[in-house]
mmCIF file of C-alpha atoms in Angstrom:
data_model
loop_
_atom_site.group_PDB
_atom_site.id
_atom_site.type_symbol
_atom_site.label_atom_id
_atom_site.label_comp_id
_atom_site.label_asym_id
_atom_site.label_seq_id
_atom_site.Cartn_x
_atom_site.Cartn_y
_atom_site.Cartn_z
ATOM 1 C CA UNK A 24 10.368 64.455 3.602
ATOM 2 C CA UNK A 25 8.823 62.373 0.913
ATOM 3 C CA UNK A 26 5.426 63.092 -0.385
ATOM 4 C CA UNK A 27 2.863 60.315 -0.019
ATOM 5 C CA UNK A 28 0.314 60.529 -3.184
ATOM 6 C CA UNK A 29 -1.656 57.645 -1.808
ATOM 7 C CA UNK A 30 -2.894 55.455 1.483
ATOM 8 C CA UNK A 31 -5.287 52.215 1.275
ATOM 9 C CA UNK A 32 -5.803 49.543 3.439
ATOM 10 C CA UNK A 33 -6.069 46.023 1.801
ATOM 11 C CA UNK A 34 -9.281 44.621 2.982
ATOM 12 C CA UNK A 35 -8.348 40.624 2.894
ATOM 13 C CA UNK A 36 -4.862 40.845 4.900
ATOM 14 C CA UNK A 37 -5.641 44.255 6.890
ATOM 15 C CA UNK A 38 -2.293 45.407 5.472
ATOM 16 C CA UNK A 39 -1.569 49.656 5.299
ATOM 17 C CA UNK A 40 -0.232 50.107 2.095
ATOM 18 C CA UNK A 41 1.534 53.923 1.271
ATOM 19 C CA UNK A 42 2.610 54.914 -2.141
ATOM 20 C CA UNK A 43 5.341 57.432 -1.777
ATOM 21 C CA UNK A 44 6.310 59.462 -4.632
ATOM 22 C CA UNK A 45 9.986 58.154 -5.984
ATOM 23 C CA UNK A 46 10.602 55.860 -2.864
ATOM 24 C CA UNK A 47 8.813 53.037 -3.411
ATOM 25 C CA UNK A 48 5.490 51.657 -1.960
ATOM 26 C CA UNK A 49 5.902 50.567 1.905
ATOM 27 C CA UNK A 50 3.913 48.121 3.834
ATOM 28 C CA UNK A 51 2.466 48.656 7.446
ATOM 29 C CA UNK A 52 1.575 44.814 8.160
ATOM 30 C CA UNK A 53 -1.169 43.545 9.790
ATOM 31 C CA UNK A 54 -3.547 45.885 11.275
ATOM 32 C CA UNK A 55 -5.532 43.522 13.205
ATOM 33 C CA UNK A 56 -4.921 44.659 16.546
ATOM 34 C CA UNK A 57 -6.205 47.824 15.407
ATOM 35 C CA UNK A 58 -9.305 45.936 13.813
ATOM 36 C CA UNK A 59 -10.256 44.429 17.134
ATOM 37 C CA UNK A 60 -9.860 46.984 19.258
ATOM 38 C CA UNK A 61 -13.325 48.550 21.163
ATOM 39 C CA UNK A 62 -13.735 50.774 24.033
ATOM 40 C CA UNK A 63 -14.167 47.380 26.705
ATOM 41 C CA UNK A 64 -11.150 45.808 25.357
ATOM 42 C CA UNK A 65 -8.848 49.212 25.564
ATOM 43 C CA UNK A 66 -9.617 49.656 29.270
ATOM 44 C CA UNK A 67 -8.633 46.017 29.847
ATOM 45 C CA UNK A 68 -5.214 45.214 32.146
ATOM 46 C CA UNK A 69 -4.094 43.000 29.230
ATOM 47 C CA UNK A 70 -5.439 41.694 25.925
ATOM 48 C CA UNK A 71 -4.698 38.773 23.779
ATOM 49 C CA UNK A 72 -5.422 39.568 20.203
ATOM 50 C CA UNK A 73 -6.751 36.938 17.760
ATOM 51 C CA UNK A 74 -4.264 36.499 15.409
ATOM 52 C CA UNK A 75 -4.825 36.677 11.574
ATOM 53 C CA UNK A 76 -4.942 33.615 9.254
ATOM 54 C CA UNK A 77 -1.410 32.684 8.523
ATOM 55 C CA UNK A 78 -0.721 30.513 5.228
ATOM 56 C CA UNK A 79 1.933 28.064 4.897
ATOM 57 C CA UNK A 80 3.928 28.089 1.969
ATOM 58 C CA UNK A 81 7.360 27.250 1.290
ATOM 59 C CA UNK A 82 10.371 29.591 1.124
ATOM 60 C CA UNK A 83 11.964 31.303 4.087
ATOM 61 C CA UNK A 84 11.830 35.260 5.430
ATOM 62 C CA UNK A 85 15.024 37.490 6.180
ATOM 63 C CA UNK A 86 15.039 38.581 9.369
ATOM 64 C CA UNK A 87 17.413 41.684 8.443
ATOM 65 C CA UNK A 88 16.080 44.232 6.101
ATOM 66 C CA UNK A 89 16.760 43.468 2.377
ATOM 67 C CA UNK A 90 17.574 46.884 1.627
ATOM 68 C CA UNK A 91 18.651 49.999 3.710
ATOM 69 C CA UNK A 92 15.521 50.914 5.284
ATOM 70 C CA UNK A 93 12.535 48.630 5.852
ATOM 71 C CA UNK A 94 12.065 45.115 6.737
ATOM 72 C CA UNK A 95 10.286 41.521 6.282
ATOM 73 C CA UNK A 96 7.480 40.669 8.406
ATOM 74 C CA UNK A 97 7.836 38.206 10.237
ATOM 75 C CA UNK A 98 8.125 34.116 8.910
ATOM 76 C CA UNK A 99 5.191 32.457 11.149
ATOM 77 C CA UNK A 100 2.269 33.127 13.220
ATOM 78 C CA UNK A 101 2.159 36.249 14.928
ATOM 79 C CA UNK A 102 0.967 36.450 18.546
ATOM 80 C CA UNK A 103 0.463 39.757 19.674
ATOM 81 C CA UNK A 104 -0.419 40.746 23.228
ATOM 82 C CA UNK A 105 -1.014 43.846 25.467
ATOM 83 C CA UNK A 106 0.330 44.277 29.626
ATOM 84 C CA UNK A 107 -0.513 47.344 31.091
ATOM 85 C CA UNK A 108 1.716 46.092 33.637
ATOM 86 C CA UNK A 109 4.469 43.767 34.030
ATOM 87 C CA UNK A 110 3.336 40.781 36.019
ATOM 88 C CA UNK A 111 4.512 40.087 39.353
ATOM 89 C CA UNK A 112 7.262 37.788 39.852
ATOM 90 C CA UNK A 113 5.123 35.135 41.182
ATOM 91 C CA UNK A 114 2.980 35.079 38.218
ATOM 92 C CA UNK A 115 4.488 33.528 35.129
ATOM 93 C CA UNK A 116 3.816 34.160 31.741
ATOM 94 C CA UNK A 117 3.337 31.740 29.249
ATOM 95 C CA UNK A 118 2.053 31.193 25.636
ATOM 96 C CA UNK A 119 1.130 28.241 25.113
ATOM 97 C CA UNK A 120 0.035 27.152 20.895
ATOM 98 C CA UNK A 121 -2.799 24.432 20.578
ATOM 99 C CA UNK A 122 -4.869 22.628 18.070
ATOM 100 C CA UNK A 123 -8.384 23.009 17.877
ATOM 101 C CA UNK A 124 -9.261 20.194 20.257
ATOM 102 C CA UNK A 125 -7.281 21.813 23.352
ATOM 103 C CA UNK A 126 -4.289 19.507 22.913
ATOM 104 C CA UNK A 127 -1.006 21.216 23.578
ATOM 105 C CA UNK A 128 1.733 22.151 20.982
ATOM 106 C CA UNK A 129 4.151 24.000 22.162
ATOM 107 C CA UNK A 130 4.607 26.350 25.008
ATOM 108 C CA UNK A 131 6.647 28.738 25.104
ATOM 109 C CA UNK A 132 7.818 30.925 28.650
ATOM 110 C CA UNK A 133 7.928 34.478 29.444
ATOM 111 C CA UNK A 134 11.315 36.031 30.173
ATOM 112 C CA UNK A 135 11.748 39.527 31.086
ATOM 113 C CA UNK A 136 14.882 40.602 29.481
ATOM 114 C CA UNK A 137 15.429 43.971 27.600
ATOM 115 C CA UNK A 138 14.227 44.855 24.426
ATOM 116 C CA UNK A 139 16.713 43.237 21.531
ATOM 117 C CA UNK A 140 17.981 40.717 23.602
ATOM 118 C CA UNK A 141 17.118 38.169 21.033
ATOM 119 C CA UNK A 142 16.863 34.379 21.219
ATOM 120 C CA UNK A 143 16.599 33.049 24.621
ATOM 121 C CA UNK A 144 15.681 29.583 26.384
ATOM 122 C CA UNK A 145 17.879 27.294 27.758
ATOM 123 C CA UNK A 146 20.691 25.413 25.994
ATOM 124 C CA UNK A 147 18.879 22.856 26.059
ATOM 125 C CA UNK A 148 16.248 22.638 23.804
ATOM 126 C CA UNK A 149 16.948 26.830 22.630
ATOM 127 C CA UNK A 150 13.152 27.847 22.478
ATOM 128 C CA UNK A 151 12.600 31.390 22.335
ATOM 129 C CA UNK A 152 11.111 32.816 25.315
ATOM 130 C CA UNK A 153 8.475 35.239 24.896
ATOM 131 C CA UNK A 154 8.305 38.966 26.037
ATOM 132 C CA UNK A 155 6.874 40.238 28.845
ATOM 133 C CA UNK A 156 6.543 43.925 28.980
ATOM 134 C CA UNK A 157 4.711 46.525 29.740
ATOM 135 C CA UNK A 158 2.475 47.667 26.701
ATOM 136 C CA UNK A 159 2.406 45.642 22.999
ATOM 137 C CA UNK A 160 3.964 43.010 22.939
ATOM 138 C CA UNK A 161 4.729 40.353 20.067
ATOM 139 C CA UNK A 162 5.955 36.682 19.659
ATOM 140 C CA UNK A 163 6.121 34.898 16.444
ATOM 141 C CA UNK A 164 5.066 31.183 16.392
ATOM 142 C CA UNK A 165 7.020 29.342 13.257
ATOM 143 C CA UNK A 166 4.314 27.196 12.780
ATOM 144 C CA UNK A 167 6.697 24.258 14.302
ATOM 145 C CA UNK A 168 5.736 21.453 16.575
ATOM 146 C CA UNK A 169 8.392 20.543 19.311
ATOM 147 C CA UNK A 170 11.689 19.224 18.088
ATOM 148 C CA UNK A 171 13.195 15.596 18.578
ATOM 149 C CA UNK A 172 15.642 14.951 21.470
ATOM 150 C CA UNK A 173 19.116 16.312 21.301
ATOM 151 C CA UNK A 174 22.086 14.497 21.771
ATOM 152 C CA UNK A 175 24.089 17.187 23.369
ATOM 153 C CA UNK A 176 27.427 18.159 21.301
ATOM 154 C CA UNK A 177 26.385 15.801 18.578
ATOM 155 C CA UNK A 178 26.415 17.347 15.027
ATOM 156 C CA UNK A 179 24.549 15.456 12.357
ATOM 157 C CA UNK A 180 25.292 15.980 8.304
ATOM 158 C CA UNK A 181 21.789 16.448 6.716
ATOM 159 C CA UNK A 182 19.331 15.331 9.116
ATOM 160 C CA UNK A 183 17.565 17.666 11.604
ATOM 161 C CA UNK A 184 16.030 17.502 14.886
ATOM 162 C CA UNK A 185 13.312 20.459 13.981
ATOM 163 C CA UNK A 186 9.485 19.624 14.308
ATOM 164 C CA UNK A 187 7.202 19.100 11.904
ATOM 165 C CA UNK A 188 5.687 21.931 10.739
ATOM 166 C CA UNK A 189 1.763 22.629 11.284
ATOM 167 C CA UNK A 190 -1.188 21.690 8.636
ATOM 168 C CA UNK A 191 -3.805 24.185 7.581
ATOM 169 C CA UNK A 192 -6.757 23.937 9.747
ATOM 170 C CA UNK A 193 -7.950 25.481 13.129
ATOM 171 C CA UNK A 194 -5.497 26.448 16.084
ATOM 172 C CA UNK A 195 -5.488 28.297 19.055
ATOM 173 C CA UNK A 196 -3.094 30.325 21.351
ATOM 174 C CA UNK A 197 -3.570 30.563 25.145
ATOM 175 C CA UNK A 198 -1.941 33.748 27.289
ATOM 176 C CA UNK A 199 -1.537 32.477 30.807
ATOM 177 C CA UNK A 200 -0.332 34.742 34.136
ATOM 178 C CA UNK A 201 -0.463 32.943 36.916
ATOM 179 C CA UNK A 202 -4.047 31.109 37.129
ATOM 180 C CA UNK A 203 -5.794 33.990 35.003
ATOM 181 C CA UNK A 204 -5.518 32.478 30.958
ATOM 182 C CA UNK A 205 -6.727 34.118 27.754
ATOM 183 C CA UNK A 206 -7.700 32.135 24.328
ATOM 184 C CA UNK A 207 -7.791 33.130 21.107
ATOM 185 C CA UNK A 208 -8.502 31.238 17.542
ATOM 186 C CA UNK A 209 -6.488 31.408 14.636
ATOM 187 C CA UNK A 210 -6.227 29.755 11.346
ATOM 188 C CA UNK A 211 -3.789 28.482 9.107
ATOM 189 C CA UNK A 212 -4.221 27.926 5.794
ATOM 190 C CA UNK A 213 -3.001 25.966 2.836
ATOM 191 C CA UNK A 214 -1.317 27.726 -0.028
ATOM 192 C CA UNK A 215 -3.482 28.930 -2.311
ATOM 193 C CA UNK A 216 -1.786 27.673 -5.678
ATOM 194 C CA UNK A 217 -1.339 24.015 -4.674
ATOM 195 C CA UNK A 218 -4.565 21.083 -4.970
ATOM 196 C CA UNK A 219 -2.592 19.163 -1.576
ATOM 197 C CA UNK A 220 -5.753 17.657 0.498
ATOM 198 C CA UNK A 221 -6.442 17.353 3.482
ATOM 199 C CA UNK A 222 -5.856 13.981 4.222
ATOM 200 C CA UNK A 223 -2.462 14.268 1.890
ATOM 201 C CA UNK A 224 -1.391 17.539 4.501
ATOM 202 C CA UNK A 225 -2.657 14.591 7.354
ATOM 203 C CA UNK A 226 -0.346 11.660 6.092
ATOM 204 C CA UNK A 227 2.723 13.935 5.403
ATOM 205 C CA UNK A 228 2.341 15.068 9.425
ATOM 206 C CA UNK A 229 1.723 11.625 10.786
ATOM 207 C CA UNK A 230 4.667 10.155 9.428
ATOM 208 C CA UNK A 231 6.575 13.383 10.420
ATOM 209 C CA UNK A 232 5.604 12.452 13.436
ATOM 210 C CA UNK A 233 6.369 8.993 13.860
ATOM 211 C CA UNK A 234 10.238 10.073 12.478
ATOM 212 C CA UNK A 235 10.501 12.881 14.763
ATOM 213 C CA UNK A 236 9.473 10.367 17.717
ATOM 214 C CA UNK A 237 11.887 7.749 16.251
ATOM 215 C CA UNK A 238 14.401 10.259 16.513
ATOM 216 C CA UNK A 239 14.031 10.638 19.750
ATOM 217 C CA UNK A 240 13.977 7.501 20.994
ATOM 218 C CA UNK A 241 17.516 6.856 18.983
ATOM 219 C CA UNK A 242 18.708 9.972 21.539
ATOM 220 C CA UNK A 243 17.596 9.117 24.605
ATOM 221 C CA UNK A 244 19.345 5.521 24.486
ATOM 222 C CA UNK A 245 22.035 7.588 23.366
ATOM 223 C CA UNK A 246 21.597 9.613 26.403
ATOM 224 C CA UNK A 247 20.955 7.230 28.831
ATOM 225 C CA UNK A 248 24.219 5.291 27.142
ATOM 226 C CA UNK A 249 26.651 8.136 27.900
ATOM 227 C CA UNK A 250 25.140 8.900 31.631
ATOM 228 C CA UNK A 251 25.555 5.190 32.251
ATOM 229 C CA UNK A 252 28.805 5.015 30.970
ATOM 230 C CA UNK A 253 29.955 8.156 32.605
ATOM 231 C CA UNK A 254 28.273 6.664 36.372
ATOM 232 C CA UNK A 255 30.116 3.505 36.223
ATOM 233 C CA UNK A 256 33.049 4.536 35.643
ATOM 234 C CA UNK A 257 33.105 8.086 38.099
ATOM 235 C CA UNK A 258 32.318 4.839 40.374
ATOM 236 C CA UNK A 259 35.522 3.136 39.390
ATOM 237 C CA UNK A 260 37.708 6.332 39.956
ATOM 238 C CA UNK A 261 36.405 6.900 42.711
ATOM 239 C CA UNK A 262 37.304 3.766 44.250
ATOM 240 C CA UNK A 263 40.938 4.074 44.028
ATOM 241 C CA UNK A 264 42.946 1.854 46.554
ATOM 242 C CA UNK A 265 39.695 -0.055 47.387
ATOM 243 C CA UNK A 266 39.815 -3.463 47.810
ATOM 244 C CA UNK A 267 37.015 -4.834 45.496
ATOM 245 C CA UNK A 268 38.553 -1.715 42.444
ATOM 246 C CA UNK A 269 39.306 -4.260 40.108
ATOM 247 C CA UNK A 270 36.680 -6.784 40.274
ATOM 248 C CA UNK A 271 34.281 -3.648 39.805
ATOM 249 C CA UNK A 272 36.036 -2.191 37.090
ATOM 250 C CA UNK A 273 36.145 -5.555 34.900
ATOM 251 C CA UNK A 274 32.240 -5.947 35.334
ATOM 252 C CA UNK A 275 32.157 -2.080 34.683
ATOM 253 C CA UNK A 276 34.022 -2.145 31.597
ATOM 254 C CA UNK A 277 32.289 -5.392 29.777
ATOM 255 C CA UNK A 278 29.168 -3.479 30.672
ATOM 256 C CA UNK A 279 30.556 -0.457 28.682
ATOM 257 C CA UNK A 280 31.984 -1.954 25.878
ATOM 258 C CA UNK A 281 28.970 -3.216 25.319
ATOM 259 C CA UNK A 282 27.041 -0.305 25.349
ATOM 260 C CA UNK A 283 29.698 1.331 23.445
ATOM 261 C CA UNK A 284 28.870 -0.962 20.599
ATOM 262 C CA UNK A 285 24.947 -0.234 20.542
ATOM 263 C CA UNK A 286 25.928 3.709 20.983
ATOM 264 C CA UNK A 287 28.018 3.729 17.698
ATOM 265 C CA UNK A 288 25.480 1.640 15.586
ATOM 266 C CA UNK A 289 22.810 4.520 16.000
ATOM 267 C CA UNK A 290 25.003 7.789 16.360
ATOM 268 C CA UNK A 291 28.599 8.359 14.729
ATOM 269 C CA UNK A 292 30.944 9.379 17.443
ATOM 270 C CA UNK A 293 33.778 10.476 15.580
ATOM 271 C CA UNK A 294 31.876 13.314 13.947
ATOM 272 C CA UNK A 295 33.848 15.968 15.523
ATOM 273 C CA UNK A 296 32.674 19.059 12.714
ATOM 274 C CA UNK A 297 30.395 19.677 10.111
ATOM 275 C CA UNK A 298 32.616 18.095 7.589
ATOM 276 C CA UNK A 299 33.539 14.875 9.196
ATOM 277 C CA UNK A 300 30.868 12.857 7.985
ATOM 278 C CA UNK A 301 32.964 12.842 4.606
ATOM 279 C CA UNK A 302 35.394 10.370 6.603
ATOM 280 C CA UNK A 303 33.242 8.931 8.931
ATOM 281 C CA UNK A 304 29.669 7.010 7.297
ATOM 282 C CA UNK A 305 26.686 9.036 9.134
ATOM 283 C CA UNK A 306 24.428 6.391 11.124
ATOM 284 C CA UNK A 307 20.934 4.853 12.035
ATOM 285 C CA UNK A 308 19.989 8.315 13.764
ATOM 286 C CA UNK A 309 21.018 10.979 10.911
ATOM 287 C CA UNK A 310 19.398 8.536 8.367
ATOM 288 C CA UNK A 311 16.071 8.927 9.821
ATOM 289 C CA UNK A 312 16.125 12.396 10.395
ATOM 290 C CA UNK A 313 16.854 13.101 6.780
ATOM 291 C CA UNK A 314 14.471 11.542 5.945
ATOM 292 C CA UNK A 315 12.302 13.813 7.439
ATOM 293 C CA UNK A 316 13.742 16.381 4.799
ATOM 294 C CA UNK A 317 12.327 14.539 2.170
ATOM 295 C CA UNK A 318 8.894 13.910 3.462
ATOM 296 C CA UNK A 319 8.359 17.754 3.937
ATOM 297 C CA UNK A 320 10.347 18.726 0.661
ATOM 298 C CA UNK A 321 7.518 19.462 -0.749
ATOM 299 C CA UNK A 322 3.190 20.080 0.463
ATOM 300 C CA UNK A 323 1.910 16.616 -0.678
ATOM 301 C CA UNK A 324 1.666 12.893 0.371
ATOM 302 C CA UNK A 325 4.539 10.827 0.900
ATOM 303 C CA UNK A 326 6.078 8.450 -1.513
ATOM 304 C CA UNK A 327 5.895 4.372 -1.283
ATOM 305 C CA UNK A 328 9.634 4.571 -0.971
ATOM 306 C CA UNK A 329 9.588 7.344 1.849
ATOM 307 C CA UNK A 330 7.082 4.522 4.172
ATOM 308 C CA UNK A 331 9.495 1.896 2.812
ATOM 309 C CA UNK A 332 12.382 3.667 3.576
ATOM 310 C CA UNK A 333 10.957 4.256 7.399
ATOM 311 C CA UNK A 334 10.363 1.014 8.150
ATOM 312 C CA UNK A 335 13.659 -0.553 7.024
ATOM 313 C CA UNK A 336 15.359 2.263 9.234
ATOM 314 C CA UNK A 337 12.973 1.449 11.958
ATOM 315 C CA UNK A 338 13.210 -2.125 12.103
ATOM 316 C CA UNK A 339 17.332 -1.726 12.490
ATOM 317 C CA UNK A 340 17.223 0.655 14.991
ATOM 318 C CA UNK A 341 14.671 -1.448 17.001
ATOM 319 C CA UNK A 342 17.192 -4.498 16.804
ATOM 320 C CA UNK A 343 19.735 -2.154 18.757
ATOM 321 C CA UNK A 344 17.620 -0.496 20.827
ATOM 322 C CA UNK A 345 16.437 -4.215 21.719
ATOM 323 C CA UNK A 346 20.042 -4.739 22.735
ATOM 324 C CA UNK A 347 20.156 -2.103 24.564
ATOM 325 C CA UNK A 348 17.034 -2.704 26.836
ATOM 326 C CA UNK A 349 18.532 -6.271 27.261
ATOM 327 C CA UNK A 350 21.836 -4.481 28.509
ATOM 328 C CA UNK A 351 20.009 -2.252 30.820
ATOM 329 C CA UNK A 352 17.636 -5.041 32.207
ATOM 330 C CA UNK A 353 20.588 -7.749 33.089
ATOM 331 C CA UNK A 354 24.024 -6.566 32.682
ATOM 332 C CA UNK A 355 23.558 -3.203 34.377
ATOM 333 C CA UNK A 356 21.241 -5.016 36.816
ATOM 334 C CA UNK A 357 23.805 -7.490 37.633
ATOM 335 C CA UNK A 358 26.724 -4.757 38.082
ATOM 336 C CA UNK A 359 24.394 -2.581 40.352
ATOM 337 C CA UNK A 360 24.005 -6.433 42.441
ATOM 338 C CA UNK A 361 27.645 -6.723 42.380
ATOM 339 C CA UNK A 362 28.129 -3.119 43.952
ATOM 340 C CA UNK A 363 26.016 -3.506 46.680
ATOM 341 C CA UNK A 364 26.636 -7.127 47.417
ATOM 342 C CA UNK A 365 30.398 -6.092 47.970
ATOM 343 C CA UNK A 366 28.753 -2.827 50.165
ATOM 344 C CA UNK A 367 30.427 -0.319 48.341
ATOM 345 C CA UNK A 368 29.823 2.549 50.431
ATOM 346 C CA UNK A 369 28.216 6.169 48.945
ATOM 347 C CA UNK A 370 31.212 8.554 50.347
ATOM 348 C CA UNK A 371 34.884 7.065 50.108
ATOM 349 C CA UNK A 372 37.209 8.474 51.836
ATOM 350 C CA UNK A 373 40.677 8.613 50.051
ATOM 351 C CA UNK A 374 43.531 6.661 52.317
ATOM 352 C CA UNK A 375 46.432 8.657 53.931
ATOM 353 C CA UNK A 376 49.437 8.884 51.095
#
């Protein structure tokens, strides 16, 4: 038992604050919920609460407790939500995080898992799912806009695929089950020490943008090189003791080797671990992501050197991407000509031995 001398609530953040005697002052966070509550909105089957301003500053929160008892709220936007009942199966939950004008964020999926269960999502893109139980629940937004396009397996040395994160200004957050939907306003705002404008906060996102994009379109050629690669020659394997093997295979492989080439001018292949980029130079597609890094290193507009920077990154990766398309549109044109011309059939049957 430990004597509690006094209780106040801060009025700004809606915080419960408890000074114990000899252990410390302790933090209830964010009594909001509590705040809105009213007699119509407690005999409602499930409520979406209007989440409290959220400021974006730098640093990071611990998830684990710093010290043997208490912990950190959370790092982001808190969404919280009430179910009286689990929905059915046919009706899916989803959050979904806009900007002011309706235009879609991020959406995130309801999963009903037990309690703990931790990060969930595919493999994919690993978004967190979002509860769906009966009574509170919570989900934390990170204030994140959706990633760049993964290369799958690929490990880069500095750069990152991660979103930009959001500006201050005026959000929302949408509940949906099935075709009913619930929306809510939020805020986030700047940090209060810094003298970053709007239009600064505006620049810094655009061109966070326009890397994150650039990003992606380095991936999906890289992508769409490896299925490629993978199809033509699953087609030559497959062929075996056929007739026409080797004349496919020839086209097959000048196709690949030259795809091969425009593959290892944006991504390094030989990056096997999170240390091999000390033998192997990191390429076009790391390059731009770090630069992301150093456009959001700091709340404020981005350099001359940053745009500079950009656009000499840009205009390389276009010239191999430009290959690339060229590849696509008449070498893997002509090989798909050749297959059918020679009426490769869809199912081969493998000869007697």
């Amino acid at each position: 038992m430990t004597p509690i001398h006094d209780i106040a609530i801060q009025a700004r953040e809606k915080d419960l604050v408890v000074a114990t005697h000899g252990r410390s002052f302790w933090v209830l966070d964010d009594l909001t919920p509590l705040h809105q509550l009213n007699e119509g909105l407690a005999k409602s089957d499930v409520i979406l609460y209007q989440p409290r301003e959220n400021y974006r500053t730098g640093g990071f929160t611990f998830d684990r407790p710093v010290i043997a008892l208490g912990k950190n709220p959370p790092n982001g936007v808190v969404v919280n939500y009430y179910l009286k009942h689990k929905p059915k199966e046919k009706d899916t939950l989803k959050v979904e995080v806009l900007e002011a004008d309706g235009k879609l964020i991020k959406s995130f999926l309801g999963k009903k898992e037990k309690r703990g269960g931790g990060r969930g999502g595919d493999d994919e893109d690993d978004k967190p799912t979002v509860p769906v139980d009966s009574g509170m629940n919570r989900f934390v937004w990170s204030k994140q806009y959706e990633d760049a396009v993964k290369v799958p397996g690929a490990i880069m040395w500095s750069g990152s695929v991660s979103g930009p994160e959001a500006i201050p200004g005026k959000y929302q957050v949408r509940l949906k089950i099935g075709d009913k939907s619930w929306t809510q306003p939020f805020e986030i705002r700047k940090d209060p020490r810094i003298k970053t404008t709007q239009e600064e906060f505006k620049e810094q996102f655009d061109l966070l943008i326009k890397i994150r994009d650039k990003v992606s379109e380095a991936h999906r050629a890289v992508n769409t090189i490896r299925d490629i690669r993978k199809q033509t020659d699953d087609l030559v394997a497959r062929l075996e003791k056929h007739p026409s093997k080797d004349t496919v295979s020839a086209v097959s492989k000048k196709v690949n080797e030259e795809l091969k080439k425009v593959e290892e001018e944006i991504i390094q292949v030989k990056i096997k671990s999170g240390q091999d980029a000390l033998n192997y130079p990191i390429k076009l597609n790391d390059k731009i992501a770090t630069l992301s890094g150093v456009v959001s290193s700091a709340d404020t507009r981005p350099t001359k050197q940053a745009y500079d920077v950009f656009a000499e990154l840009n205009a390389k990766l276009d010239t191999h991407l430009a290959k690339f398309k060229q590849l696509v549109e008449k070498d893997l044109v002509g090989f798909n000509m050749l297959v059918k011309s020679l009426e490769i059939p869809a199912v081969i049957v493998k000869p007697e031995e």
